[in-house]
PDB file of C-alpha atoms in Angstrom:
ATOM      1  CA  UNK T   1      -0.103   0.041   0.154  1.00 85.00           C
ATOM      2  CA  UNK T   2       1.182   3.368  -0.935  1.00 94.00           C
ATOM      3  CA  UNK T   3       2.457   5.300   2.140  1.00 96.00           C
ATOM      4  CA  UNK T   4       1.038   8.797   2.528  1.00 98.00           C
ATOM      5  CA  UNK T   5       3.971  11.398   2.438  1.00 98.00           C
ATOM      6  CA  UNK T   6       2.688  12.702   5.838  1.00 98.00           C
ATOM      7  CA  UNK T   7       3.437   9.347   7.367  1.00 97.00           C
ATOM      8  CA  UNK T   8       7.049   9.744   6.242  1.00 97.00           C
ATOM      9  CA  UNK T   9       7.184  13.372   7.561  1.00 97.00           C
ATOM     10  CA  UNK T  10       5.807  12.402  10.924  1.00 97.00           C
ATOM     11  CA  UNK T  11       8.535   9.411  11.091  1.00 97.00           C
ATOM     12  CA  UNK T  12      11.310  11.927  10.341  1.00 96.00           C
ATOM     13  CA  UNK T  13      10.153  14.386  13.290  1.00 96.00           C
ATOM     14  CA  UNK T  14      10.127  11.581  15.516  1.00 96.00           C
ATOM     15  CA  UNK T  15      13.344  10.052  14.391  1.00 96.00           C
ATOM     16  CA  UNK T  16      15.073  13.435  14.916  1.00 96.00           C
ATOM     17  CA  UNK T  17      13.470  13.809  18.351  1.00 94.00           C
ATOM     18  CA  UNK T  18      14.967  10.518  19.402  1.00 96.00           C
ATOM     19  CA  UNK T  19      18.308  11.513  18.052  1.00 96.00           C
ATOM     20  CA  UNK T  20      18.019  14.922  19.934  1.00 94.00           C
ATOM     21  CA  UNK T  21      16.855  12.961  23.259  1.00 95.00           C
ATOM     22  CA  UNK T  22      19.894  10.500  22.730  1.00 96.00           C
ATOM     23  CA  UNK T  23      22.331  13.335  22.077  1.00 94.00           C
ATOM     24  CA  UNK T  24      23.277  12.249  18.787  1.00 95.00           C
ATOM     25  CA  UNK T  25      21.722  15.121  17.135  1.00 92.00           C
ATOM     26  CA  UNK T  26      22.050  18.897  18.103  1.00 92.00           C
ATOM     27  CA  UNK T  27      18.583  20.423  18.716  1.00 89.00           C
ATOM     28  CA  UNK T  28      19.480  23.316  16.490  1.00 91.00           C
ATOM     29  CA  UNK T  29      20.155  21.001  13.598  1.00 91.00           C
ATOM     30  CA  UNK T  30      16.604  19.009  14.076  1.00 89.00           C
ATOM     31  CA  UNK T  31      14.729  20.867  11.395  1.00 90.00           C
ATOM     32  CA  UNK T  32      11.852  18.529  10.383  1.00 91.00           C
ATOM     33  CA  UNK T  33       9.362  19.881  12.887  1.00 90.00           C
ATOM     34  CA  UNK T  34       9.691  23.435  11.471  1.00 91.00           C
ATOM     35  CA  UNK T  35       9.583  21.942   7.815  1.00 92.00           C
ATOM     36  CA  UNK T  36       6.293  19.970   8.654  1.00 95.00           C
ATOM     37  CA  UNK T  37       4.277  21.544  11.401  1.00 95.00           C
ATOM     38  CA  UNK T  38       1.116  19.818  12.569  1.00 96.00           C
ATOM     39  CA  UNK T  39      -1.524  21.984  10.324  1.00 97.00           C
ATOM     40  CA  UNK T  40       0.424  20.915   7.217  1.00 97.00           C
ATOM     41  CA  UNK T  41       0.646  17.443   8.077  1.00 97.00           C
ATOM     42  CA  UNK T  42      -3.067  17.106   9.109  1.00 98.00           C
ATOM     43  CA  UNK T  43      -4.432  18.849   6.009  1.00 98.00           C
ATOM     44  CA  UNK T  44      -2.008  16.980   3.620  1.00 98.00           C
ATOM     45  CA  UNK T  45      -3.128  13.680   5.238  1.00 98.00           C
ATOM     46  CA  UNK T  46      -6.749  14.571   5.124  1.00 98.00           C
ATOM     47  CA  UNK T  47      -6.588  15.615   1.358  1.00 98.00           C
ATOM     48  CA  UNK T  48      -4.882  12.251   0.639  1.00 98.00           C
ATOM     49  CA  UNK T  49      -7.374  10.293   2.655  1.00 98.00           C
ATOM     50  CA  UNK T  50     -10.207  12.018   0.835  1.00 98.00           C
ATOM     51  CA  UNK T  51      -8.656  11.126  -2.541  1.00 98.00           C
ATOM     52  CA  UNK T  52      -8.444   7.548  -1.486  1.00 97.00           C
ATOM     53  CA  UNK T  53     -12.143   7.620  -0.469  1.00 97.00           C
ATOM     54  CA  UNK T  54     -13.069   9.146  -3.857  1.00 97.00           C
ATOM     55  CA  UNK T  55     -11.327   6.547  -5.681  1.00 96.00           C
ATOM     56  CA  UNK T  56     -12.759   3.847  -3.560  1.00 94.00           C
ATOM     57  CA  UNK T  57     -16.246   5.114  -4.623  1.00 95.00           C
ATOM     58  CA  UNK T  58     -15.464   4.774  -8.430  1.00 93.00           C
ATOM     59  CA  UNK T  59     -16.611   1.717 -10.037  1.00 89.00           C
ATOM     60  CA  UNK T  60     -14.752   1.114 -13.465  1.00 91.00           C
ATOM     61  CA  UNK T  61     -13.829   4.613 -13.678  1.00 95.00           C
ATOM     62  CA  UNK T  62     -13.524   6.346 -17.128  1.00 96.00           C
ATOM     63  CA  UNK T  63     -10.419   8.194 -17.770  1.00 97.00           C
ATOM     64  CA  UNK T  64     -12.260  11.551 -17.308  1.00 97.00           C
ATOM     65  CA  UNK T  65     -13.306  10.326 -13.897  1.00 97.00           C
ATOM     66  CA  UNK T  66      -9.499   9.351 -13.009  1.00 98.00           C
ATOM     67  CA  UNK T  67      -8.410  12.601 -14.210  1.00 98.00           C
ATOM     68  CA  UNK T  68     -10.923  14.521 -12.181  1.00 98.00           C
ATOM     69  CA  UNK T  69      -9.939  12.975  -9.035  1.00 98.00           C
ATOM     70  CA  UNK T  70      -6.249  13.529  -9.681  1.00 98.00           C
ATOM     71  CA  UNK T  71      -7.032  17.229 -10.552  1.00 98.00           C
ATOM     72  CA  UNK T  72      -9.364  17.566  -7.350  1.00 98.00           C
ATOM     73  CA  UNK T  73      -6.526  16.131  -5.130  1.00 98.00           C
ATOM     74  CA  UNK T  74      -3.816  18.342  -6.767  1.00 98.00           C
ATOM     75  CA  UNK T  75      -5.903  21.459  -6.433  1.00 98.00           C
ATOM     76  CA  UNK T  76      -6.261  20.583  -2.692  1.00 98.00           C
ATOM     77  CA  UNK T  77      -2.649  20.303  -2.239  1.00 98.00           C
ATOM     78  CA  UNK T  78      -2.150  23.412  -4.133  1.00 98.00           C
ATOM     79  CA  UNK T  79      -4.330  25.210  -1.464  1.00 97.00           C
ATOM     80  CA  UNK T  80      -2.308  23.378   1.221  1.00 98.00           C
ATOM     81  CA  UNK T  81       0.850  24.578  -0.262  1.00 96.00           C
ATOM     82  CA  UNK T  82      -0.335  27.896  -0.500  1.00 96.00           C
ATOM     83  CA  UNK T  83      -1.259  28.426   3.050  1.00 95.00           C
ATOM     84  CA  UNK T  84       2.127  26.736   4.400  1.00 94.00           C
ATOM     85  CA  UNK T  85       4.483  27.075   1.346  1.00 88.00           C
ATOM     86  CA  UNK T  86       6.104  23.699   2.285  1.00 85.00           C
ATOM     87  CA  UNK T  87       6.120  21.575  -0.767  1.00 94.00           C
ATOM     88  CA  UNK T  88       9.689  21.606  -2.014  1.00 93.00           C
ATOM     89  CA  UNK T  89      11.419  19.036  -4.411  1.00 94.00           C
ATOM     90  CA  UNK T  90      11.397  16.097  -1.985  1.00 94.00           C
ATOM     91  CA  UNK T  91       7.767  16.813  -0.922  1.00 96.00           C
ATOM     92  CA  UNK T  92       6.665  17.263  -4.627  1.00 96.00           C
ATOM     93  CA  UNK T  93       8.156  13.954  -5.556  1.00 96.00           C
ATOM     94  CA  UNK T  94       6.595  12.025  -2.699  1.00 97.00           C
ATOM     95  CA  UNK T  95       3.206  13.514  -3.395  1.00 98.00           C
ATOM     96  CA  UNK T  96       3.340  12.654  -6.990  1.00 97.00           C
ATOM     97  CA  UNK T  97       4.606   9.346  -6.510  1.00 97.00           C
ATOM     98  CA  UNK T  98       1.762   8.719  -3.929  1.00 98.00           C
ATOM     99  CA  UNK T  99      -0.839   9.778  -6.338  1.00 98.00           C
ATOM    100  CA  UNK T 100       0.485   7.472  -9.008  1.00 97.00           C
ATOM    101  CA  UNK T 101       0.947   4.522  -6.626  1.00 97.00           C
ATOM    102  CA  UNK T 102      -2.508   4.930  -5.207  1.00 98.00           C
ATOM    103  CA  UNK T 103      -4.072   4.934  -8.691  1.00 97.00           C
ATOM    104  CA  UNK T 104      -2.205   1.818  -9.366  1.00 97.00           C
ATOM    105  CA  UNK T 105      -3.431   0.114  -6.204  1.00 96.00           C
ATOM    106  CA  UNK T 106      -6.965   1.092  -7.230  1.00 95.00           C
ATOM    107  CA  UNK T 107      -6.319  -0.897 -10.565  1.00 95.00           C
ATOM    108  CA  UNK T 108      -5.696   2.037 -12.934  1.00 96.00           C
ATOM    109  CA  UNK T 109      -3.224   1.377 -15.526  1.00 97.00           C
ATOM    110  CA  UNK T 110      -1.430   5.004 -15.214  1.00 97.00           C
ATOM    111  CA  UNK T 111       0.998   4.279 -17.992  1.00 97.00           C
ATOM    112  CA  UNK T 112      -2.088   3.585 -20.411  1.00 98.00           C
ATOM    113  CA  UNK T 113      -4.144   6.307 -19.029  1.00 97.00           C
ATOM    114  CA  UNK T 114      -1.460   8.954 -19.618  1.00 97.00           C
ATOM    115  CA  UNK T 115      -0.461   7.779 -23.084  1.00 98.00           C
ATOM    116  CA  UNK T 116      -4.288   8.070 -23.984  1.00 97.00           C
ATOM    117  CA  UNK T 117      -4.018  11.779 -22.910  1.00 96.00           C
ATOM    118  CA  UNK T 118      -0.689  12.181 -24.750  1.00 97.00           C
ATOM    119  CA  UNK T 119       1.499  12.765 -21.728  1.00 97.00           C
ATOM    120  CA  UNK T 120       3.901  10.713 -19.899  1.00 95.00           C
ATOM    121  CA  UNK T 121       3.007   9.058 -16.451  1.00 94.00           C
ATOM    122  CA  UNK T 122       5.277  11.197 -14.643  1.00 93.00           C
ATOM    123  CA  UNK T 123       3.238  14.283 -15.886  1.00 96.00           C
ATOM    124  CA  UNK T 124      -0.140  13.000 -14.689  1.00 96.00           C
ATOM    125  CA  UNK T 125      -0.350  15.954 -12.039  1.00 97.00           C
ATOM    126  CA  UNK T 126       1.259  18.660 -14.061  1.00 96.00           C
ATOM    127  CA  UNK T 127      -1.790  20.220 -15.567  1.00 96.00           C
ATOM    128  CA  UNK T 128      -2.946  21.640 -12.309  1.00 97.00           C
ATOM    129  CA  UNK T 129       0.004  21.586 -10.133  1.00 96.00           C
ATOM    130  CA  UNK T 130       1.217  24.847  -8.599  1.00 94.00           C
ATOM    131  CA  UNK T 131       3.733  23.416  -5.995  1.00 91.00           C
TER     132      UNK T 131
END
């Protein structure tokens, strides 16, 4: 199952906290909690959970339905990034990978889907993505 990026971010925060507590990382060098504040994590997790729920409700979705769900989650993430300004290269890659992996898990042939639209699978979020 695709791991939501906020799970990765929470794990990084917890790992840094353990290192600081153990004395193996200087508190000033522990930056993950600043990069991933609770509201960012919560909002991103909620947007991705909603994406999963909407995909689950689709039965034999058309290309248009799949792209509509991709557009919706990307627009949701655009709003989150607009509020928090947090999605840099690593986060963008994680979020895009998560979207593709989730589609695959729901039985979508992402390569074929993208090809029918005349794009590469790696570009599936590009039409709407601001981050």
